[in-house]
CSV table of C-alpha atoms in Angstrom, one decimal:
chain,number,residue,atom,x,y,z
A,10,UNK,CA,126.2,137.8,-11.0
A,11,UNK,CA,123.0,137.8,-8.9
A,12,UNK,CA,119.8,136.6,-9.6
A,13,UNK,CA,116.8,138.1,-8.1
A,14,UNK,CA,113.4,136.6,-7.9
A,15,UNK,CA,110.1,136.8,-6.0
A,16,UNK,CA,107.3,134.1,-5.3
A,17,UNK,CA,103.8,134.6,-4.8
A,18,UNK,CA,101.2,131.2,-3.7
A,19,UNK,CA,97.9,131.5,-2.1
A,20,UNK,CA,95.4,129.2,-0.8
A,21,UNK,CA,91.8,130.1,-0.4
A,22,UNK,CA,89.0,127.6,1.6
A,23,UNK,CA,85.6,128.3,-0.5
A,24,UNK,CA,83.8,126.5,2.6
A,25,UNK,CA,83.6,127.6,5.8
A,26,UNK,CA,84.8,130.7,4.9
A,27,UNK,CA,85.4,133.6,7.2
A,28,UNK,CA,88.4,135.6,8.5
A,29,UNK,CA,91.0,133.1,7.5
A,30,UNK,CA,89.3,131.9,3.7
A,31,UNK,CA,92.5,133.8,2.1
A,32,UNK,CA,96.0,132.6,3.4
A,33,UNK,CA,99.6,133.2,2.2
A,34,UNK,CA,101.5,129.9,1.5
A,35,UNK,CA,104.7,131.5,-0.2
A,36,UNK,CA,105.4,135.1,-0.4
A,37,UNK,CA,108.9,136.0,-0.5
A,38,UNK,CA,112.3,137.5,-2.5
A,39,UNK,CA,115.3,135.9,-2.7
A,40,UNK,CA,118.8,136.2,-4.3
A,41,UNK,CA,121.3,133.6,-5.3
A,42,UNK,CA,125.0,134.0,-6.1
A,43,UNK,CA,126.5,131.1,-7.5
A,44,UNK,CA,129.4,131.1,-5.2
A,45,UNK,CA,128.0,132.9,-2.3
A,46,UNK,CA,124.7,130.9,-1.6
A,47,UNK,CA,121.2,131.9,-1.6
A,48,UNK,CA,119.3,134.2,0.8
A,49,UNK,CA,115.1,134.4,1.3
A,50,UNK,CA,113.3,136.8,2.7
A,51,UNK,CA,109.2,135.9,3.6
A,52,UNK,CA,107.2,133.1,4.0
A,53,UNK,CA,109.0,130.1,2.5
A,54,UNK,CA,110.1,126.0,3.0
A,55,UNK,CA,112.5,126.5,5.6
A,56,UNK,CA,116.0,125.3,5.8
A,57,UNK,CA,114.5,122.8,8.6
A,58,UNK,CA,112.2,121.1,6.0
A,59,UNK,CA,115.2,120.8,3.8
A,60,UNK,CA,116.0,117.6,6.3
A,61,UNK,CA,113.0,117.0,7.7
A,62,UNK,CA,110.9,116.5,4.7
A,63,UNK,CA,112.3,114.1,2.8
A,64,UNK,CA,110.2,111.7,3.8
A,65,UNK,CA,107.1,114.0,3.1
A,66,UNK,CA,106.6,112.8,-0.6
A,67,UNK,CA,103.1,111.2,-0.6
A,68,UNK,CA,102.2,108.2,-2.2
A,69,UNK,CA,100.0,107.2,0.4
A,70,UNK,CA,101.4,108.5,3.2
A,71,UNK,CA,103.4,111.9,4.8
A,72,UNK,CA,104.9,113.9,7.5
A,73,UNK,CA,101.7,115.3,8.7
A,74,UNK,CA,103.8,116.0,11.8
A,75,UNK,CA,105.8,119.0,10.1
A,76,UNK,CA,102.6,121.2,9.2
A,77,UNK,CA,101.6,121.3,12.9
A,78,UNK,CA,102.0,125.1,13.5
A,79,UNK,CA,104.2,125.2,10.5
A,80,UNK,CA,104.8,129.1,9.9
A,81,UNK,CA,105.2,129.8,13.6
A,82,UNK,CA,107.8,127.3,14.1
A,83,UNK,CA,109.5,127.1,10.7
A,84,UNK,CA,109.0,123.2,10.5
A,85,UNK,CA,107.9,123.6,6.3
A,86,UNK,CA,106.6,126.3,5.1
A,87,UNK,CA,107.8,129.5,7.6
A,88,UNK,CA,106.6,133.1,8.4
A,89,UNK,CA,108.7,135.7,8.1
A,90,UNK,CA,111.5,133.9,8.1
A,91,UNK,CA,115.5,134.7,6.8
A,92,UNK,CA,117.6,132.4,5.4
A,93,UNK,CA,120.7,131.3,3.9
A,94,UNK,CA,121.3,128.3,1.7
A,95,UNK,CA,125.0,127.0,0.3
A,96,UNK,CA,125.7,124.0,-1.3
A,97,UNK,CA,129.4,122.5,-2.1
A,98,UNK,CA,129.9,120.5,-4.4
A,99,UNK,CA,133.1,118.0,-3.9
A,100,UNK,CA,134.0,116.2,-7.3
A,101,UNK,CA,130.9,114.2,-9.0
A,102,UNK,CA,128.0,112.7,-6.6
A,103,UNK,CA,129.3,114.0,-3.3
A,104,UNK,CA,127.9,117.4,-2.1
A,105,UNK,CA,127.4,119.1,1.3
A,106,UNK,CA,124.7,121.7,1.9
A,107,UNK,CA,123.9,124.5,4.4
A,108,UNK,CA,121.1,126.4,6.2
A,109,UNK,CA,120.5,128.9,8.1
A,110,UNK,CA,117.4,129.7,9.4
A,111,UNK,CA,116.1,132.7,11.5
A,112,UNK,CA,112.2,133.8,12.7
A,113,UNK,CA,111.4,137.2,14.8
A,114,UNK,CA,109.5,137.6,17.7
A,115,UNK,CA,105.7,136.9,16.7
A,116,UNK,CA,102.1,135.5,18.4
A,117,UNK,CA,103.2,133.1,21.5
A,118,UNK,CA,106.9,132.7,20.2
A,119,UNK,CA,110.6,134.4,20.7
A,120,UNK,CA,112.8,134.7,18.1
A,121,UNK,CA,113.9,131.4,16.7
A,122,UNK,CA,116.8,129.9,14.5
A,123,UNK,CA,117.8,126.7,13.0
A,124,UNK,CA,120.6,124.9,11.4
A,125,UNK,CA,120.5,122.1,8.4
A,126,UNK,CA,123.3,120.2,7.6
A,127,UNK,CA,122.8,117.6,4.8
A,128,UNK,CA,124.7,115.2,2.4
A,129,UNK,CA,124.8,113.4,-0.5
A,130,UNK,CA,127.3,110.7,-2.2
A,131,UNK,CA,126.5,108.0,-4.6
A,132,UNK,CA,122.8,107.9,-4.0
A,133,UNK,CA,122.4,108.2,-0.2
A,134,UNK,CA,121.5,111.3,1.7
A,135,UNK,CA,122.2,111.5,5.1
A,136,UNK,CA,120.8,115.4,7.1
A,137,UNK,CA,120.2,116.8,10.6
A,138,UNK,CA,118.3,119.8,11.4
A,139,UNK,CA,118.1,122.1,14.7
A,140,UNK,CA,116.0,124.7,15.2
A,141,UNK,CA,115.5,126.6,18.6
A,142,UNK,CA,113.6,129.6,20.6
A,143,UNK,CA,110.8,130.0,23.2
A,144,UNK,CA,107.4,129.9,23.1
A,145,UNK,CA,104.9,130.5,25.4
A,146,UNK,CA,102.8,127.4,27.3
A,147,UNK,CA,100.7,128.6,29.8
A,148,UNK,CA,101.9,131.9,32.0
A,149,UNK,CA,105.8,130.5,31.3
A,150,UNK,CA,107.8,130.4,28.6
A,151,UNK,CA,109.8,127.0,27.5
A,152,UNK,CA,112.7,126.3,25.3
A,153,UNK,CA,111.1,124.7,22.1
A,154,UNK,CA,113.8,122.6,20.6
A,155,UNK,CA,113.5,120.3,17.9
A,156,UNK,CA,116.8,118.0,16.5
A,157,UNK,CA,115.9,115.9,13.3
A,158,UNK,CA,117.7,113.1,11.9
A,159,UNK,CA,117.2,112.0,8.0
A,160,UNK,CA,118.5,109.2,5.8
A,161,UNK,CA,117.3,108.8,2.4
A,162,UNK,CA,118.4,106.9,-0.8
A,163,UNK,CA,117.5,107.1,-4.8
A,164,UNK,CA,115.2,109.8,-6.2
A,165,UNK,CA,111.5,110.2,-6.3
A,166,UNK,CA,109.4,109.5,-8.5
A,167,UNK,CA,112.5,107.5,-10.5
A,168,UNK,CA,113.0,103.9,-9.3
A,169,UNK,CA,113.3,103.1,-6.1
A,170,UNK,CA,113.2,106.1,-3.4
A,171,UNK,CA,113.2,105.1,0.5
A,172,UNK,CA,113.4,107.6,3.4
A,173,UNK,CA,113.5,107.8,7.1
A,174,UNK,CA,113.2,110.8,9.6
A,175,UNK,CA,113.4,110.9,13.4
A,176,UNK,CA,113.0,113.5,15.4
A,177,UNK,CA,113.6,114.4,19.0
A,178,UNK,CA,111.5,117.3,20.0
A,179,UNK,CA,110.3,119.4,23.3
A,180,UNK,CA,108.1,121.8,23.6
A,181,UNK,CA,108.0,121.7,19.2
A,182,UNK,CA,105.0,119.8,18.3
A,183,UNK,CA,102.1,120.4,21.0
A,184,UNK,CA,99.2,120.4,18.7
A,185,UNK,CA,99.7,116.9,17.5
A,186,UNK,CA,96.6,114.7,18.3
């Protein structure tokens, strides 16, 4: 069968407030089949930070990088965004997963998509993420592209967990410092 659900998350600044003191973090529906995948409609973690944030699990430290204009370009939580999710599984501790990301036409930015492919076997995960569309700089518009590489092994927060994620991006992150 189907399963149907709906999420609902907030945030609200109680200083400084003003035009922006109430935000949506997560608003969307979704439905999962157990062998056809899941699909999301709404704000939502993308299929990009599916790869790109397993390093962004703070003890001390995270991937500040990926919340740089984050619902625009899909890089963790995204704005309107569909998407698709499948995993396989392939006998025990080896599984492959998929997803499929796509944003509309909104503020400075043209349609965009992405692709995550990730995998798993005895303790190591290995993942690489695309996502691609235009956005405007200026008076032109530039192909903003964005290719992630991850590696991880063990599981947080339960012995030892070690990740790594590399990115090769144009045009993706302009309002880092």
């Amino acid at each position: 069968g189907v399963t149907v659900d709906a999420k609902g998350e907030w945030s609200i600044k109680l200083l400084d407030g003003g035009e922006s003191s109430f935000n949506t973090r997560l608003g969307y529906i979704g439905a999962t089949h157990e062998q056809f995948g899941r699909v999301v409609a709404g704000t939502q973690w993308s299929p990009y930070y599916d790869v790109a944030g397993v390093a962004d699990l703070p003890i001390a430290f995270a991937n500040d990088f990926l919340y740089a204009d984050q619902y625009n370009l899909g890089s963790a939580r995204a704005e309107r965004m569909l998407s698709y999710r499948k995993g396989f599984e392939f006998g025990e501790g080896f599984g492959f997963n998929l997803g499929l990301g796509w944003q509309g036409e909104h503020d400075m930015y043209d349609a965009r998509g992405q692709i995550a492919l990730s995998t798993e076997l005895a303790g190591f995960g290995l993942g690489y993420v695309y996502s691609g569309g235009d956005r405007q700089i200026g008076t032109k518009n530039e192909s903003a592209t964005s290719h992630v590489f991850s590696a991880n092994y063990g599981k947080y927060g339960s012995g030892l967990y070690a990740a790594v994620v590399y990115g090769m991006n144009e045009y993706f992150y302009l309002d880092l410092p």
